Each structure stands twice: as C-alpha cells, then as structure tokens.
Amino acid sequence: FVTFSGKRMSNAVFEAALAGATELGAVEFTFNGGEPLLHPDTVPWCVRAADAGLRTILFTNGTLITKDTAKKIKDAIEKELIE
C-alpha cells in the first residue's frame, strides 16, 4: 500500500467524517486522492455514505477494479438510484 503520509484512514475516522458531513447537511461524499481503491474499505465506505443518503462519488483510475469490486460498486449505485 502506497500513501503520502504512510497512514491509512481508520474506520473510526471515516465514521466521524461521515457523521460530520451528514450533521452539516452535506449532500455529497467524494472518495479521491491518489487511488482510493488501494484502501481495502473504500467500497464498503461508499456503500455506507450512500446508505446515509449522500450522493457518493468515487474517482478511480480503474486499474484495480475486479469483477467483484465492479459488482459491489454496481450494487451500491443501483441501490442509490432506486431509493
């Protein structure tokens, strides 16, 4: 795993960011910065953000997308569009 700071975002930090975003009335939550799919929790976090009612955006170069990852992203997008 390659990062600029040498640190990965923890689940607790993500949950705090998500809670803060929803508390402040955000309508969108964006995942970017380098390649977000390098972090193993990016797809589940995208689902959590969508479940929180936020329009969720994932900027990726696509090189790490597997069939499994694509299905998870597709399922999250379809869920968001249906709701």
mmCIF file of N, CA and C in Angstrom:
data_model
loop_
_atom_site.group_PDB
_atom_site.id
_atom_site.type_symbol
_atom_site.label_atom_id
_atom_site.label_comp_id
_atom_site.label_asym_id
_atom_site.label_seq_id
_atom_site.Cartn_x
_atom_site.Cartn_y
_atom_site.Cartn_z
ATOM 1 N N PHE A 1 0.845 -1.185 0.000
ATOM 2 C CA PHE A 1 0.000 0.000 0.000
ATOM 3 C C PHE A 1 0.882 1.237 0.000
ATOM 4 N N VAL A 2 0.640 2.131 -0.901
ATOM 5 C CA VAL A 2 1.447 3.340 -1.032
ATOM 6 C C VAL A 2 0.602 4.544 -0.636
ATOM 7 N N THR A 3 1.122 5.330 0.286
ATOM 8 C CA THR A 3 0.435 6.565 0.669
ATOM 9 C C THR A 3 1.469 7.667 0.850
ATOM 10 N N PHE A 4 1.026 8.889 0.789
ATOM 11 C CA PHE A 4 1.917 10.025 1.000
ATOM 12 C C PHE A 4 2.325 10.121 2.464
ATOM 13 N N SER A 5 1.372 9.971 3.367
ATOM 14 C CA SER A 5 1.643 10.139 4.793
ATOM 15 C C SER A 5 2.128 8.867 5.460
ATOM 16 N N GLY A 6 1.943 7.741 4.796
ATOM 17 C CA GLY A 6 2.314 6.477 5.422
ATOM 18 C C GLY A 6 1.223 5.939 6.330
ATOM 19 N N LYS A 7 0.090 6.645 6.403
ATOM 20 C CA LYS A 7 -1.004 6.220 7.273
ATOM 21 C C LYS A 7 -2.244 5.953 6.436
ATOM 22 N N ARG A 8 -3.060 5.008 6.903
ATOM 23 C CA ARG A 8 -4.354 4.744 6.286
ATOM 24 C C ARG A 8 -5.448 5.334 7.149
ATOM 25 N N MET A 9 -6.510 5.769 6.511
ATOM 26 C CA MET A 9 -7.651 6.249 7.282
ATOM 27 C C MET A 9 -8.263 5.075 8.028
ATOM 28 N N SER A 10 -8.552 5.281 9.273
ATOM 29 C CA SER A 10 -9.190 4.236 10.073
ATOM 30 C C SER A 10 -10.701 4.295 9.894
ATOM 31 N N ASN A 11 -11.356 3.224 10.271
ATOM 32 C CA ASN A 11 -12.815 3.178 10.216
ATOM 33 C C ASN A 11 -13.422 4.248 11.124
ATOM 34 N N ALA A 12 -12.799 4.469 12.277
ATOM 35 C CA ALA A 12 -13.311 5.476 13.214
ATOM 36 C C ALA A 12 -13.244 6.879 12.600
ATOM 37 N N VAL A 13 -12.162 7.184 11.898
ATOM 38 C CA VAL A 13 -12.034 8.499 11.260
ATOM 39 C C VAL A 13 -13.062 8.642 10.137
ATOM 40 N N PHE A 14 -13.228 7.583 9.343
ATOM 41 C CA PHE A 14 -14.247 7.642 8.295
ATOM 42 C C PHE A 14 -15.630 7.878 8.893
ATOM 43 N N GLU A 15 -15.984 7.122 9.931
ATOM 44 C CA GLU A 15 -17.310 7.271 10.547
ATOM 45 C C GLU A 15 -17.496 8.678 11.104
ATOM 46 N N ALA A 16 -16.435 9.256 11.673
ATOM 47 C CA ALA A 16 -16.521 10.627 12.185
ATOM 48 C C ALA A 16 -16.723 11.614 11.036
ATOM 49 N N ALA A 17 -16.017 11.408 9.922
ATOM 50 C CA ALA A 17 -16.181 12.285 8.756
ATOM 51 C C ALA A 17 -17.590 12.165 8.187
ATOM 52 N N LEU A 18 -18.094 10.941 8.107
ATOM 53 C CA LEU A 18 -19.446 10.723 7.592
ATOM 54 C C LEU A 18 -20.482 11.365 8.513
ATOM 55 N N ALA A 19 -20.320 11.181 9.811
ATOM 56 C CA ALA A 19 -21.249 11.788 10.769
ATOM 57 C C ALA A 19 -21.204 13.313 10.670
ATOM 58 N N GLY A 20 -20.008 13.860 10.554
ATOM 59 C CA GLY A 20 -19.873 15.313 10.430
ATOM 60 C C GLY A 20 -20.508 15.835 9.159
ATOM 61 N N ALA A 21 -20.314 15.108 8.072
ATOM 62 C CA ALA A 21 -20.892 15.527 6.795
ATOM 63 C C ALA A 21 -22.412 15.541 6.863
ATOM 64 N N THR A 22 -22.990 14.493 7.421
ATOM 65 C CA THR A 22 -24.450 14.441 7.499
ATOM 66 C C THR A 22 -24.982 15.479 8.488
ATOM 67 N N GLU A 23 -24.262 15.674 9.577
ATOM 68 C CA GLU A 23 -24.690 16.668 10.566
ATOM 69 C C GLU A 23 -24.684 18.080 9.985
ATOM 70 N N LEU A 24 -23.737 18.346 9.103
ATOM 71 C CA LEU A 24 -23.639 19.667 8.491
ATOM 72 C C LEU A 24 -24.543 19.833 7.270
ATOM 73 N N GLY A 25 -25.268 18.770 6.923
ATOM 74 C CA GLY A 25 -26.204 18.854 5.815
ATOM 75 C C GLY A 25 -25.581 18.649 4.442
ATOM 76 N N ALA A 26 -24.440 17.992 4.399
ATOM 77 C CA ALA A 26 -23.804 17.716 3.106
ATOM 78 C C ALA A 26 -24.741 16.874 2.247
ATOM 79 N N VAL A 27 -24.624 17.035 0.953
ATOM 80 C CA VAL A 27 -25.435 16.241 0.027
ATOM 81 C C VAL A 27 -24.568 15.275 -0.774
ATOM 82 N N GLU A 28 -23.245 15.421 -0.652
ATOM 83 C CA GLU A 28 -22.329 14.639 -1.473
ATOM 84 C C GLU A 28 -21.122 14.208 -0.646
ATOM 85 N N PHE A 29 -20.629 13.012 -0.925
ATOM 86 C CA PHE A 29 -19.428 12.492 -0.262
ATOM 87 C C PHE A 29 -18.537 11.927 -1.357
ATOM 88 N N THR A 30 -17.315 12.446 -1.470
ATOM 89 C CA THR A 30 -16.423 12.082 -2.562
ATOM 90 C C THR A 30 -15.198 11.343 -2.051
ATOM 91 N N PHE A 31 -14.860 10.267 -2.742
ATOM 92 C CA PHE A 31 -13.653 9.499 -2.446
ATOM 93 C C PHE A 31 -12.657 9.751 -3.567
ATOM 94 N N ASN A 32 -11.497 10.317 -3.227
ATOM 95 C CA ASN A 32 -10.457 10.583 -4.220
ATOM 96 C C ASN A 32 -9.113 10.697 -3.526
ATOM 97 N N GLY A 33 -8.147 11.166 -4.243
ATOM 98 C CA GLY A 33 -6.829 11.376 -3.659
ATOM 99 C C GLY A 33 -5.924 10.184 -3.905
ATOM 100 N N GLY A 34 -5.088 10.243 -4.878
ATOM 101 C CA GLY A 34 -4.335 9.056 -5.248
ATOM 102 C C GLY A 34 -5.313 8.060 -5.860
ATOM 103 N N GLU A 35 -5.242 6.835 -5.447
ATOM 104 C CA GLU A 35 -6.182 5.803 -5.920
ATOM 105 C C GLU A 35 -6.938 5.259 -4.716
ATOM 106 N N PRO A 36 -8.201 5.675 -4.529
ATOM 107 C CA PRO A 36 -8.946 5.262 -3.338
ATOM 108 C C PRO A 36 -9.142 3.748 -3.212
ATOM 109 N N LEU A 37 -9.119 3.034 -4.329
ATOM 110 C CA LEU A 37 -9.327 1.585 -4.244
ATOM 111 C C LEU A 37 -8.120 0.841 -3.668
ATOM 112 N N LEU A 38 -7.021 1.553 -3.402
ATOM 113 C CA LEU A 38 -5.903 0.927 -2.697
ATOM 114 C C LEU A 38 -6.274 0.634 -1.250
ATOM 115 N N HIS A 39 -7.233 1.386 -0.729
ATOM 116 C CA HIS A 39 -7.677 1.151 0.662
ATOM 117 C C HIS A 39 -8.725 0.042 0.647
ATOM 118 N N PRO A 40 -8.568 -0.975 1.471
ATOM 119 C CA PRO A 40 -9.495 -2.109 1.430
ATOM 120 C C PRO A 40 -10.930 -1.788 1.831
ATOM 121 N N ASP A 41 -11.153 -0.658 2.496
ATOM 122 C CA ASP A 41 -12.501 -0.325 2.962
ATOM 123 C C ASP A 41 -13.227 0.673 2.074
ATOM 124 N N THR A 42 -12.636 1.072 0.964
ATOM 125 C CA THR A 42 -13.255 2.107 0.138
ATOM 126 C C THR A 42 -14.648 1.721 -0.337
ATOM 127 N N VAL A 43 -14.809 0.527 -0.886
ATOM 128 C CA VAL A 43 -16.131 0.146 -1.410
ATOM 129 C C VAL A 43 -17.162 0.067 -0.279
ATOM 130 N N PRO A 44 -16.875 -0.598 0.843
ATOM 131 C CA PRO A 44 -17.859 -0.582 1.932
ATOM 132 C C PRO A 44 -18.160 0.833 2.436
ATOM 133 N N TRP A 45 -17.165 1.694 2.450
ATOM 134 C CA TRP A 45 -17.399 3.073 2.874
ATOM 135 C C TRP A 45 -18.287 3.809 1.872
ATOM 136 N N CYS A 46 -18.115 3.526 0.591
ATOM 137 C CA CYS A 46 -19.005 4.128 -0.416
ATOM 138 C C CYS A 46 -20.447 3.704 -0.163
ATOM 139 N N VAL A 47 -20.626 2.438 0.166
ATOM 140 C CA VAL A 47 -21.971 1.937 0.477
ATOM 141 C C VAL A 47 -22.514 2.642 1.714
ATOM 142 N N ARG A 48 -21.687 2.816 2.741
ATOM 143 C CA ARG A 48 -22.127 3.495 3.979
ATOM 144 C C ARG A 48 -22.544 4.934 3.678
ATOM 145 N N ALA A 49 -21.756 5.618 2.857
ATOM 146 C CA ALA A 49 -22.083 7.008 2.526
ATOM 147 C C ALA A 49 -23.404 7.072 1.754
ATOM 148 N N ALA A 50 -23.593 6.155 0.815
ATOM 149 C CA ALA A 50 -24.856 6.116 0.063
ATOM 150 C C ALA A 50 -26.016 5.787 0.991
ATOM 151 N N ASP A 51 -25.803 4.845 1.897
ATOM 152 C CA ASP A 51 -26.852 4.484 2.864
ATOM 153 C C ASP A 51 -27.216 5.656 3.771
ATOM 154 N N ALA A 52 -26.263 6.576 3.987
ATOM 155 C CA ALA A 52 -26.518 7.761 4.813
ATOM 156 C C ALA A 52 -27.269 8.834 4.033
ATOM 157 N N GLY A 53 -27.589 8.531 2.770
ATOM 158 C CA GLY A 53 -28.364 9.466 1.968
ATOM 159 C C GLY A 53 -27.529 10.464 1.184
ATOM 160 N N LEU A 54 -26.230 10.252 1.132
ATOM 161 C CA LEU A 54 -25.355 11.168 0.418
ATOM 162 C C LEU A 54 -25.094 10.678 -0.999
ATOM 163 N N ARG A 55 -25.114 11.599 -1.954
ATOM 164 C CA ARG A 55 -24.675 11.245 -3.301
ATOM 165 C C ARG A 55 -23.195 10.895 -3.174
ATOM 166 N N THR A 56 -22.817 9.726 -3.623
ATOM 167 C CA THR A 56 -21.473 9.218 -3.383
ATOM 168 C C THR A 56 -20.705 9.133 -4.686
ATOM 169 N N ILE A 57 -19.523 9.731 -4.681
ATOM 170 C CA ILE A 57 -18.700 9.798 -5.881
ATOM 171 C C ILE A 57 -17.370 9.108 -5.596
ATOM 172 N N LEU A 58 -16.955 8.256 -6.525
ATOM 173 C CA LEU A 58 -15.681 7.552 -6.416
ATOM 174 C C LEU A 58 -14.843 7.885 -7.643
ATOM 175 N N PHE A 59 -13.738 8.604 -7.441
ATOM 176 C CA PHE A 59 -12.797 8.896 -8.518
ATOM 177 C C PHE A 59 -11.725 7.820 -8.499
ATOM 178 N N THR A 60 -11.650 7.027 -9.548
ATOM 179 C CA THR A 60 -10.672 5.962 -9.641
ATOM 180 C C THR A 60 -10.099 5.911 -11.050
ATOM 181 N N ASN A 61 -8.850 5.435 -11.160
ATOM 182 C CA ASN A 61 -8.295 5.247 -12.498
ATOM 183 C C ASN A 61 -8.732 3.901 -13.077
ATOM 184 N N GLY A 62 -9.394 3.086 -12.276
ATOM 185 C CA GLY A 62 -9.990 1.842 -12.742
ATOM 186 C C GLY A 62 -9.064 0.646 -12.822
ATOM 187 N N THR A 63 -7.783 0.837 -12.572
ATOM 188 C CA THR A 63 -6.844 -0.276 -12.747
ATOM 189 C C THR A 63 -7.015 -1.376 -11.704
ATOM 190 N N LEU A 64 -7.605 -1.065 -10.571
ATOM 191 C CA LEU A 64 -7.765 -2.052 -9.508
ATOM 192 C C LEU A 64 -9.161 -2.658 -9.452
ATOM 193 N N ILE A 65 -10.001 -2.338 -10.413
ATOM 194 C CA ILE A 65 -11.359 -2.855 -10.393
ATOM 195 C C ILE A 65 -11.374 -4.295 -10.897
ATOM 196 N N THR A 66 -11.835 -5.177 -10.027
ATOM 197 C CA THR A 66 -12.026 -6.581 -10.369
ATOM 198 C C THR A 66 -13.512 -6.806 -10.619
ATOM 199 N N LYS A 67 -13.879 -7.994 -11.053
ATOM 200 C CA LYS A 67 -15.305 -8.301 -11.239
ATOM 201 C C LYS A 67 -16.056 -8.136 -9.922
ATOM 202 N N ASP A 68 -15.448 -8.586 -8.822
ATOM 203 C CA ASP A 68 -16.089 -8.482 -7.513
ATOM 204 C C ASP A 68 -16.275 -7.016 -7.112
ATOM 205 N N THR A 69 -15.232 -6.214 -7.281
ATOM 206 C CA THR A 69 -15.326 -4.792 -6.944
ATOM 207 C C THR A 69 -16.364 -4.096 -7.820
ATOM 208 N N ALA A 70 -16.362 -4.412 -9.112
ATOM 209 C CA ALA A 70 -17.333 -3.808 -10.032
ATOM 210 C C ALA A 70 -18.759 -4.153 -9.620
ATOM 211 N N LYS A 71 -18.990 -5.396 -9.211
ATOM 212 C CA LYS A 71 -20.329 -5.804 -8.772
ATOM 213 C C LYS A 71 -20.751 -5.044 -7.523
ATOM 214 N N LYS A 72 -19.832 -4.893 -6.563
ATOM 215 C CA LYS A 72 -20.157 -4.160 -5.334
ATOM 216 C C LYS A 72 -20.481 -2.705 -5.644
ATOM 217 N N ILE A 73 -19.694 -2.096 -6.531
ATOM 218 C CA ILE A 73 -19.963 -0.708 -6.911
ATOM 219 C C ILE A 73 -21.304 -0.617 -7.646
ATOM 220 N N LYS A 74 -21.549 -1.532 -8.571
ATOM 221 C CA LYS A 74 -22.815 -1.561 -9.317
ATOM 222 C C LYS A 74 -23.998 -1.704 -8.366
ATOM 223 N N ASP A 75 -23.895 -2.633 -7.405
ATOM 224 C CA ASP A 75 -24.982 -2.837 -6.443
ATOM 225 C C ASP A 75 -25.234 -1.580 -5.620
ATOM 226 N N ALA A 76 -24.166 -0.891 -5.224
ATOM 227 C CA ALA A 76 -24.318 0.334 -4.443
ATOM 228 C C ALA A 76 -24.981 1.431 -5.277
ATOM 229 N N ILE A 77 -24.578 1.537 -6.545
ATOM 230 C CA ILE A 77 -25.163 2.550 -7.425
ATOM 231 C C ILE A 77 -26.640 2.268 -7.654
ATOM 232 N N GLU A 78 -26.962 1.007 -7.932
ATOM 233 C CA GLU A 78 -28.365 0.656 -8.182
ATOM 234 C C GLU A 78 -29.217 0.917 -6.942
ATOM 235 N N LYS A 79 -28.682 0.614 -5.776
ATOM 236 C CA LYS A 79 -29.419 0.857 -4.530
ATOM 237 C C LYS A 79 -29.691 2.343 -4.376
ATOM 238 N N GLU A 80 -28.683 3.166 -4.658
ATOM 239 C CA GLU A 80 -28.827 4.611 -4.527
ATOM 240 C C GLU A 80 -29.855 5.153 -5.528
ATOM 241 N N LEU A 81 -29.852 4.616 -6.747
ATOM 242 C CA LEU A 81 -30.795 5.083 -7.775
ATOM 243 C C LEU A 81 -32.220 4.678 -7.455
ATOM 244 N N ILE A 82 -32.407 3.507 -6.862
ATOM 245 C CA ILE A 82 -33.737 3.010 -6.532
ATOM 246 C C ILE A 82 -34.340 3.807 -5.381
ATOM 247 N N GLU A 83 -33.520 4.114 -4.394
ATOM 248 C CA GLU A 83 -34.015 4.857 -3.228
ATOM 249 C C GLU A 83 -34.133 6.296 -3.601
#
